[in-house]
């Protein structure tokens, strides 16, 4: 027994001082109350009989004093905070990583319990089994590793951490978990990392090999408690939607179903648009197959699409998390376009293809037209000064020497070819320009920030850049002196340019992947935005370079709020790694194979002072009760 | 034993003198006198006659036999005819002297109401009845010795003298019945009824005192003033008991069992007094102070023998 509060000498000092006080008070208490009675002789018979019990009475008095001293001793020793030698021995230092990835939502445990609930129960058992000197840190392992408690031996704090755990729609990141555990357990005695998981970790993306040396060099044990055993699951591996470029009232939807098991499954796939059922298909997915299905010409849907998957063969589907997917259609907006041209039938015809364009035609002499336009197209003519709108310049030859032009013209080049094309640029989407013939093109100089997205080895043919804070696209050749207007690429290039300017397609994705950092476009110059997740939780997020930055971990429809405007976007599980819910037999992280979790040695609480105080209170309570019941007087 | 000791007040409540003989008391005394007169008339007895068993020659009346009566005075003829045990009463041809002897020892100031106050009222009431009956009344106070005396007087209007005598009587000294009553007997040669009003808390014993009256041929009546709280004092815990008269102390740890035993001892003490009086033909009346004094007086009168 050692004293971690007051020293033993101090305890004895307190005990001696207070005990002496108690004795003095007791002696004072022994001075009996003086009561006058009319005839004391009557009491003598009783007192004579009472002599026989005098010994017992004396004994009671001494017992009373002893009890009082016992109370004082209990409180004095409580101040010393005594602990057993064993209690002060270093206990285990545990970091428990609770897998909160999507696969942990599989409901294959008895009574329909999910693996995540099983992990919670297992964690509670670990807490209950902790020894007096054991300490534990609970962390949630999802796309990152989040500690939910300090390294503590207090069961209440750990229970609070258990309650704070929540499953998410992401793949588990073992690298983050291992890094956290190794950092926390550095130089800790009896250190152990316990992973409560189904063992389905995204080791392809989050390789843990870098920690192998560190784990091997430390004395940290690595153990795993396996949760789950079933593999029956079919999920949605991918879900995407796009509007047809030339008919934006209709969409094309891609759904990929993934059957990670060996057996063939029959499923029912339902497509919902803006909450209403649009289509239902019954499909068969072979074992291991990734089955892609397109829903073409989907109309009547304005914003959100959802895919739902249900088993149609009566067999179980243990993971509901990958049975739903969401997608957001790009917002449609009527763009106002002004065309300054002396007359160009190819241009007029191409612009008529998109019914969502509001086109105004004017001659260069009318420049500038009054009104607010999204895009200005200058056909073989350059305005005298940079326009205040995004601009498309077709063959921007200066009207005279020294006149302003977006690109400095050095000369002309004959028969250029589209040798170099940035096919990933949004402007180049769905276009094929490799065999386009051009008679002649301007030879121009690029300014810093300008980008040639297509061109000849001698010079650019299509340039993208900014002038006076307004974006522009310039075709350095006259389309009428080429066969481009005869190709599908011509209207696509025009529409892609307009889409680029009105930011319809700029960074638009139909759904984000959970567990990744999202950069969601934000209109205007806002510095902050609010994101409301599918659970209704709001979070303020920063806006960096016109995009709200957020790491979402739940699948579903999100709301992005900037000022008074709201927009929605969708998020889904990743490509399907979490759909494989068959737990492995063994688990190896950082080159170490996981063992069984160690067992603690549950014992009494280390804080003996609590029992001493309870003893003192108990004695006082008994004393109070017996006194008022006249049992001891 | 106990950490939670509580102190309870046990100081006796003291009634003021002004309350003792007020108009209300006098009105009640009038009622008592009237009632007493009816009682006596029903028995056809004349005034100024003693009524003593065996002390006179002329037969006066019968009364019911009570345990302790001298059975030499049993009327055997009546018993043969009716089967009832009756005691023959004889008249003496002399004025009846009534001595009201009030205990003024310190123990009499205890109780609520104080036993002395109660005793004073009883004494006043009996005196008034006797005065109204034209008897010679003398009132005396004593503790360890005779302390004060109201000379024998007669006539109803002298009741105020009695009041004046009783009013200043204070509780003081310890009880010594034997000495005090021997002195009384020596000082009062004219025999008569000696009414002793006391709590009989005499460390030497009550027997010798009462016997002094018997031996001196007085007709003793013992009116025992009892405070009901004496039997069950509100005590608990470790206490030092101090005798209010003698200052003698006893230490005791009062428990419910002890209180039970004390109540039993007290009851035995009362029984011993009653038994003694019975065997010695001394009329005994217990007067608990929680009984209104006029009710107590009527009870005494109805039982017969006293004053009529």
CSV table of N, CA, C and O in Angstrom, one decimal, chain A residues 26 29-47 49-50 53 57 60-61 63-64 67-68 71 620 623-630 632-633, chain B residues 1-8 10 107 110 115 201-203 230 233 235-244 248 250-256 258 261-262 265-266 268-269:
chain,number,residue,atom,x,y,z
A,26,UNK,N,-15.4,14.2,23.0
A,26,UNK,CA,-16.1,13.1,23.6
A,26,UNK,C,-16.2,13.2,25.1
A,26,UNK,O,-17.2,12.9,25.7
A,29,UNK,N,-18.6,15.6,25.9
A,29,UNK,CA,-20.0,15.0,25.7
A,29,UNK,C,-20.3,14.1,26.9
A,29,UNK,O,-21.5,14.0,27.3
A,30,UNK,N,-19.3,13.5,27.6
A,30,UNK,CA,-19.6,12.7,28.7
A,30,UNK,C,-20.1,13.4,29.9
A,30,UNK,O,-20.6,12.9,30.9
A,31,UNK,N,-20.0,14.8,29.9
A,31,UNK,CA,-20.6,15.6,31.0
A,31,UNK,C,-22.1,15.5,30.8
A,31,UNK,O,-22.6,16.1,29.8
A,32,UNK,N,-22.7,14.9,31.7
A,32,UNK,CA,-24.1,14.6,31.5
A,32,UNK,C,-25.0,15.9,31.7
A,32,UNK,O,-24.6,16.8,32.4
A,33,UNK,N,-26.1,15.8,31.0
A,33,UNK,CA,-27.1,16.9,31.2
A,33,UNK,C,-27.6,16.8,32.6
A,33,UNK,O,-27.9,15.8,33.2
A,34,UNK,N,-27.8,18.0,33.2
A,34,UNK,CA,-28.3,18.1,34.5
A,34,UNK,C,-29.8,18.3,34.5
A,34,UNK,O,-30.3,19.2,33.9
A,35,UNK,N,-30.5,17.3,35.0
A,35,UNK,CA,-32.0,17.3,35.0
A,35,UNK,C,-32.5,17.2,36.4
A,35,UNK,O,-32.1,16.4,37.2
A,36,UNK,N,-33.4,18.2,36.7
A,36,UNK,CA,-33.9,18.2,38.1
A,36,UNK,C,-35.2,17.3,38.1
A,36,UNK,O,-36.0,17.4,37.2
A,37,UNK,N,-35.3,16.5,39.1
A,37,UNK,CA,-36.5,15.6,39.3
A,37,UNK,C,-37.0,15.8,40.7
A,37,UNK,O,-36.3,16.2,41.6
A,38,UNK,N,-38.3,15.6,40.9
A,38,UNK,CA,-38.9,15.9,42.2
A,38,UNK,C,-38.4,14.9,43.3
A,38,UNK,O,-38.4,15.2,44.5
A,39,UNK,N,-38.1,13.7,42.9
A,39,UNK,CA,-37.9,12.7,44.0
A,39,UNK,C,-36.9,11.6,43.4
A,39,UNK,O,-37.3,10.7,42.8
A,40,UNK,N,-35.6,11.8,43.6
A,40,UNK,CA,-34.6,11.0,43.0
A,40,UNK,C,-34.6,9.6,43.6
A,40,UNK,O,-34.1,8.7,43.0
A,41,UNK,N,-35.2,9.5,44.8
A,41,UNK,CA,-35.2,8.1,45.4
A,41,UNK,C,-35.9,7.1,44.6
A,41,UNK,O,-35.5,5.9,44.6
A,42,UNK,N,-36.9,7.5,43.8
A,42,UNK,CA,-37.6,6.6,43.0
A,42,UNK,C,-36.7,5.9,42.0
A,42,UNK,O,-37.0,4.8,41.5
A,43,UNK,N,-35.7,6.7,41.6
A,43,UNK,CA,-34.8,6.1,40.5
A,43,UNK,C,-33.8,5.1,41.1
A,43,UNK,O,-33.1,4.4,40.3
A,44,UNK,N,-33.7,5.1,42.4
A,44,UNK,CA,-32.6,4.3,43.0
A,44,UNK,C,-32.7,2.8,42.7
A,44,UNK,O,-31.8,2.1,42.5
A,45,UNK,N,-34.0,2.4,42.8
A,45,UNK,CA,-34.2,0.9,42.5
A,45,UNK,C,-33.7,0.6,41.1
A,45,UNK,O,-33.1,-0.4,40.9
A,46,UNK,N,-34.1,1.5,40.2
A,46,UNK,CA,-33.7,1.2,38.8
A,46,UNK,C,-32.2,1.3,38.7
A,46,UNK,O,-31.6,0.5,38.0
A,47,UNK,N,-31.6,2.3,39.3
A,47,UNK,CA,-30.2,2.5,39.2
A,47,UNK,C,-29.4,1.3,39.8
A,47,UNK,O,-28.4,0.8,39.3
A,49,UNK,N,-30.5,-1.7,39.8
A,49,UNK,CA,-30.5,-2.8,38.8
A,49,UNK,C,-29.6,-2.5,37.6
A,49,UNK,O,-29.0,-3.3,37.0
A,50,UNK,N,-29.5,-1.2,37.4
A,50,UNK,CA,-28.7,-0.7,36.3
A,50,UNK,C,-27.2,-1.0,36.5
A,50,UNK,O,-26.4,-1.2,35.5
A,53,UNK,N,-25.7,-3.7,34.4
A,53,UNK,CA,-25.4,-3.5,33.0
A,53,UNK,C,-24.4,-2.4,32.8
A,53,UNK,O,-24.2,-1.9,31.7
A,57,UNK,N,-22.7,-0.7,29.5
A,57,UNK,CA,-22.9,0.7,29.2
A,57,UNK,C,-21.5,1.3,28.9
A,57,UNK,O,-21.3,2.1,28.0
A,60,UNK,N,-20.4,0.3,25.6
A,60,UNK,CA,-21.1,1.1,24.6
A,60,UNK,C,-20.4,2.5,24.4
A,60,UNK,O,-20.2,2.9,23.3
A,61,UNK,N,-20.0,3.1,25.5
A,61,UNK,CA,-19.4,4.4,25.4
A,61,UNK,C,-18.0,4.3,24.7
A,61,UNK,O,-17.7,5.1,23.8
A,63,UNK,N,-17.2,1.9,22.7
A,63,UNK,CA,-17.5,1.6,21.3
A,63,UNK,C,-17.9,2.9,20.5
A,63,UNK,O,-17.4,3.0,19.4
A,64,UNK,N,-18.6,3.7,21.1
A,64,UNK,CA,-19.0,5.0,20.5
A,64,UNK,C,-17.8,5.8,20.1
A,64,UNK,O,-17.6,6.3,19.0
A,67,UNK,N,-15.9,4.2,17.3
A,67,UNK,CA,-16.6,4.4,16.0
A,67,UNK,C,-16.2,5.8,15.5
A,67,UNK,O,-15.9,6.0,14.3
A,68,UNK,N,-16.3,6.8,16.4
A,68,UNK,CA,-15.9,8.2,16.0
A,68,UNK,C,-14.5,8.2,15.5
A,68,UNK,O,-14.2,8.9,14.5
A,71,UNK,N,-14.3,6.7,12.1
A,71,UNK,CA,-14.7,7.7,11.0
A,71,UNK,C,-13.6,8.6,10.7
A,71,UNK,O,-13.2,8.9,9.5
A,620,UNK,N,-21.8,6.9,9.8
A,620,UNK,CA,-22.5,8.0,10.3
A,620,UNK,C,-24.0,7.8,10.1
A,620,UNK,O,-24.9,8.1,11.0
A,623,UNK,N,-25.2,5.3,12.7
A,623,UNK,CA,-25.2,6.0,13.9
A,623,UNK,C,-26.5,6.9,14.1
A,623,UNK,O,-27.2,6.9,15.1
A,624,UNK,N,-26.7,7.6,13.0
A,624,UNK,CA,-27.9,8.5,13.0
A,624,UNK,C,-29.1,7.7,13.1
A,624,UNK,O,-30.0,8.1,13.9
A,625,UNK,N,-29.2,6.6,12.4
A,625,UNK,CA,-30.5,5.8,12.4
A,625,UNK,C,-30.7,5.2,13.8
A,625,UNK,O,-31.8,5.3,14.4
A,626,UNK,N,-29.6,4.6,14.3
A,626,UNK,CA,-29.8,3.9,15.6
A,626,UNK,C,-30.1,4.9,16.7
A,626,UNK,O,-30.8,4.7,17.7
A,627,UNK,N,-29.5,6.1,16.6
A,627,UNK,CA,-29.7,7.1,17.6
A,627,UNK,C,-31.2,7.6,17.6
A,627,UNK,O,-31.8,7.6,18.7
A,628,UNK,N,-31.7,7.9,16.4
A,628,UNK,CA,-33.0,8.4,16.4
A,628,UNK,C,-34.0,7.3,16.6
A,628,UNK,O,-35.2,7.6,16.9
A,629,UNK,N,-33.7,6.1,16.4
A,629,UNK,CA,-34.5,5.0,16.8
A,629,UNK,C,-34.4,4.6,18.2
A,629,UNK,O,-35.0,3.6,18.7
A,630,UNK,N,-33.6,5.3,18.9
A,630,UNK,CA,-33.3,5.1,20.4
A,630,UNK,C,-32.8,3.6,20.6
A,630,UNK,O,-33.1,3.0,21.6
A,632,UNK,N,-29.6,3.0,20.5
A,632,UNK,CA,-28.2,3.0,21.2
A,632,UNK,C,-28.2,4.1,22.3
A,632,UNK,O,-27.1,4.5,22.7
A,633,UNK,N,-29.4,4.5,22.8
A,633,UNK,CA,-29.4,5.4,23.9
A,633,UNK,C,-30.3,4.9,25.0
A,633,UNK,O,-31.1,4.0,24.7
B,1,UNK,N,-25.1,6.5,24.4
B,1,UNK,CA,-24.3,6.6,23.2
B,1,UNK,C,-25.0,7.4,22.2
B,1,UNK,O,-26.2,7.4,22.1
B,2,UNK,N,-24.3,8.1,21.3
B,2,UNK,CA,-25.0,8.9,20.3
B,2,UNK,C,-24.3,10.2,20.0
B,2,UNK,O,-23.9,10.9,20.9
B,3,UNK,N,-24.1,10.5,18.8
B,3,UNK,CA,-23.5,11.8,18.4
B,3,UNK,C,-24.5,12.9,18.3
B,3,UNK,O,-24.1,14.0,18.2
B,4,UNK,N,-25.7,12.5,18.3
B,4,UNK,CA,-26.8,13.5,18.0
B,4,UNK,C,-27.6,13.9,19.3
B,4,UNK,O,-28.8,13.7,19.3
B,5,UNK,N,-26.9,14.2,20.3
B,5,UNK,CA,-27.6,14.5,21.6
B,5,UNK,C,-28.5,15.7,21.4
B,5,UNK,O,-28.2,16.7,20.7
B,6,UNK,N,-29.7,15.7,22.1
B,6,UNK,CA,-30.6,16.9,22.0
B,6,UNK,C,-30.9,17.2,23.5
B,6,UNK,O,-31.0,16.4,24.3
B,7,UNK,N,-31.0,18.5,23.7
B,7,UNK,CA,-31.3,19.0,25.1
B,7,UNK,C,-32.8,19.4,25.1
B,7,UNK,O,-33.2,20.1,24.2
B,8,UNK,N,-33.5,18.9,26.1
B,8,UNK,CA,-34.9,19.3,26.2
B,8,UNK,C,-35.2,20.0,27.4
B,8,UNK,O,-34.6,19.6,28.5
B,10,UNK,N,-36.9,21.0,30.7
B,10,UNK,CA,-37.8,20.3,31.7
B,10,UNK,C,-38.2,21.3,32.8
B,10,UNK,O,-38.6,20.8,33.9
B,107,UNK,N,-40.3,20.2,46.2
B,107,UNK,CA,-40.8,19.3,45.1
B,107,UNK,C,-42.2,19.7,44.7
B,107,UNK,O,-42.6,19.4,43.6
B,110,UNK,N,-42.8,21.8,41.4
B,110,UNK,CA,-42.6,21.1,40.0
B,110,UNK,C,-43.9,20.7,39.4
B,110,UNK,O,-45.0,20.7,40.1
B,115,UNK,N,-47.6,21.6,41.4
B,115,UNK,CA,-48.4,20.9,42.4
B,115,UNK,C,-48.8,21.8,43.6
B,115,UNK,O,-49.9,21.6,44.1
B,201,UNK,N,-43.4,13.0,48.6
B,201,UNK,CA,-42.1,12.7,48.3
B,201,UNK,C,-41.1,12.9,49.5
B,201,UNK,O,-40.5,14.0,49.5
B,202,UNK,N,-41.1,12.0,50.4
B,202,UNK,CA,-40.3,12.2,51.6
B,202,UNK,C,-39.3,11.1,51.6
B,202,UNK,O,-39.6,9.9,51.6
B,203,UNK,N,-38.0,11.5,51.6
B,203,UNK,CA,-37.0,10.4,51.5
B,203,UNK,C,-37.0,9.5,52.7
B,203,UNK,O,-36.5,8.4,52.7
B,230,UNK,N,-44.6,12.9,36.4
B,230,UNK,CA,-43.7,12.3,37.3
B,230,UNK,C,-43.5,10.8,36.9
B,230,UNK,O,-42.4,10.3,37.1
B,233,UNK,N,-41.3,10.8,32.9
B,233,UNK,CA,-40.5,12.1,32.6
B,233,UNK,C,-40.0,12.1,31.2
B,233,UNK,O,-39.6,11.0,30.7
B,235,UNK,N,-37.4,12.2,29.4
B,235,UNK,CA,-35.9,12.2,29.5
B,235,UNK,C,-35.4,11.2,28.4
B,235,UNK,O,-36.1,10.2,28.0
B,236,UNK,N,-34.2,11.4,28.0
B,236,UNK,CA,-33.5,10.4,27.2
B,236,UNK,C,-32.0,10.7,27.2
B,236,UNK,O,-31.6,11.8,27.5
B,237,UNK,N,-31.2,9.6,27.0
B,237,UNK,CA,-29.8,9.8,26.9
B,237,UNK,C,-29.1,9.8,28.3
B,237,UNK,O,-29.7,9.5,29.3
B,238,UNK,N,-27.9,10.2,28.2
B,238,UNK,CA,-27.1,10.3,29.4
B,238,UNK,C,-27.5,11.6,30.2
B,238,UNK,O,-27.3,12.7,29.7
B,239,UNK,N,-27.9,11.4,31.4
B,239,UNK,CA,-28.3,12.6,32.2
B,239,UNK,C,-27.9,12.4,33.7
B,239,UNK,O,-27.6,11.3,34.1
B,240,UNK,N,-27.8,13.5,34.3
B,240,UNK,CA,-27.5,13.5,35.7
B,240,UNK,C,-28.7,14.0,36.4
B,240,UNK,O,-29.1,15.2,36.2
B,241,UNK,N,-29.4,13.1,37.2
B,241,UNK,CA,-30.6,13.5,37.8
B,241,UNK,C,-30.3,14.2,39.2
B,241,UNK,O,-29.5,13.7,39.9
B,242,UNK,N,-30.9,15.3,39.4
B,242,UNK,CA,-30.7,16.1,40.6
B,242,UNK,C,-32.0,16.2,41.4
B,242,UNK,O,-33.0,16.6,40.8
B,243,UNK,N,-32.0,15.8,42.6
B,243,UNK,CA,-33.2,15.9,43.4
B,243,UNK,C,-33.5,17.4,43.7
B,243,UNK,O,-32.6,18.1,44.2
B,244,UNK,N,-34.7,17.8,43.4
B,244,UNK,CA,-35.0,19.2,43.5
B,244,UNK,C,-35.0,19.7,44.9
B,244,UNK,O,-34.8,20.9,45.2
B,248,UNK,N,-29.5,15.8,45.8
B,248,UNK,CA,-28.9,14.6,45.7
B,248,UNK,C,-28.8,14.2,44.2
B,248,UNK,O,-29.8,14.5,43.5
B,250,UNK,N,-28.0,11.5,40.8
B,250,UNK,CA,-27.8,10.1,40.3
B,250,UNK,C,-27.6,10.2,38.8
B,250,UNK,O,-28.2,11.0,38.1
B,251,UNK,N,-26.6,9.5,38.3
B,251,UNK,CA,-26.3,9.4,36.9
B,251,UNK,C,-27.0,8.2,36.3
B,251,UNK,O,-27.0,7.1,36.8
B,252,UNK,N,-27.7,8.5,35.2
B,252,UNK,CA,-28.4,7.4,34.5
B,252,UNK,C,-28.4,7.6,33.0
B,252,UNK,O,-28.5,8.8,32.6
B,253,UNK,N,-28.4,6.6,32.3
B,253,UNK,CA,-28.6,6.6,30.9
B,253,UNK,C,-30.0,6.2,30.6
B,253,UNK,O,-30.4,5.0,30.8
B,254,UNK,N,-30.8,7.1,30.2
B,254,UNK,CA,-32.2,6.9,30.1
B,254,UNK,C,-32.5,6.2,28.7
B,254,UNK,O,-32.2,6.8,27.7
B,255,UNK,N,-33.1,5.1,28.8
B,255,UNK,CA,-33.5,4.4,27.6
B,255,UNK,C,-35.0,4.1,27.7
B,255,UNK,O,-35.6,4.3,28.8
B,256,UNK,N,-35.7,3.7,26.6
B,256,UNK,CA,-37.1,3.4,26.7
B,256,UNK,C,-37.4,2.3,27.8
B,256,UNK,O,-38.4,2.4,28.5
B,258,UNK,N,-35.6,1.8,30.5
B,258,UNK,CA,-35.4,2.4,31.8
B,258,UNK,C,-36.7,3.2,32.2
B,258,UNK,O,-37.2,3.2,33.3
B,261,UNK,N,-39.3,1.0,33.3
B,261,UNK,CA,-39.1,0.5,34.7
B,261,UNK,C,-39.4,1.6,35.7
B,261,UNK,O,-40.0,1.3,36.8
B,262,UNK,N,-39.1,2.8,35.3
B,262,UNK,CA,-39.4,3.9,36.3
B,262,UNK,C,-40.9,4.1,36.4
B,262,UNK,O,-41.4,4.3,37.5
B,265,UNK,N,-42.0,1.5,38.8
B,265,UNK,CA,-41.6,1.8,40.1
B,265,UNK,C,-42.5,2.9,40.7
B,265,UNK,O,-42.9,2.9,41.9
B,266,UNK,N,-42.8,3.9,39.9
B,266,UNK,CA,-43.7,5.0,40.3
B,266,UNK,C,-45.1,4.5,40.7
B,266,UNK,O,-45.7,4.9,41.7
B,268,UNK,N,-45.8,1.5,41.6
B,268,UNK,CA,-45.7,0.7,42.8
B,268,UNK,C,-45.7,1.6,44.0
B,268,UNK,O,-46.2,1.3,45.1
B,269,UNK,N,-45.0,2.7,43.9
B,269,UNK,CA,-44.9,3.7,45.0
B,269,UNK,C,-46.3,4.2,45.4
B,269,UNK,O,-46.7,4.2,46.5
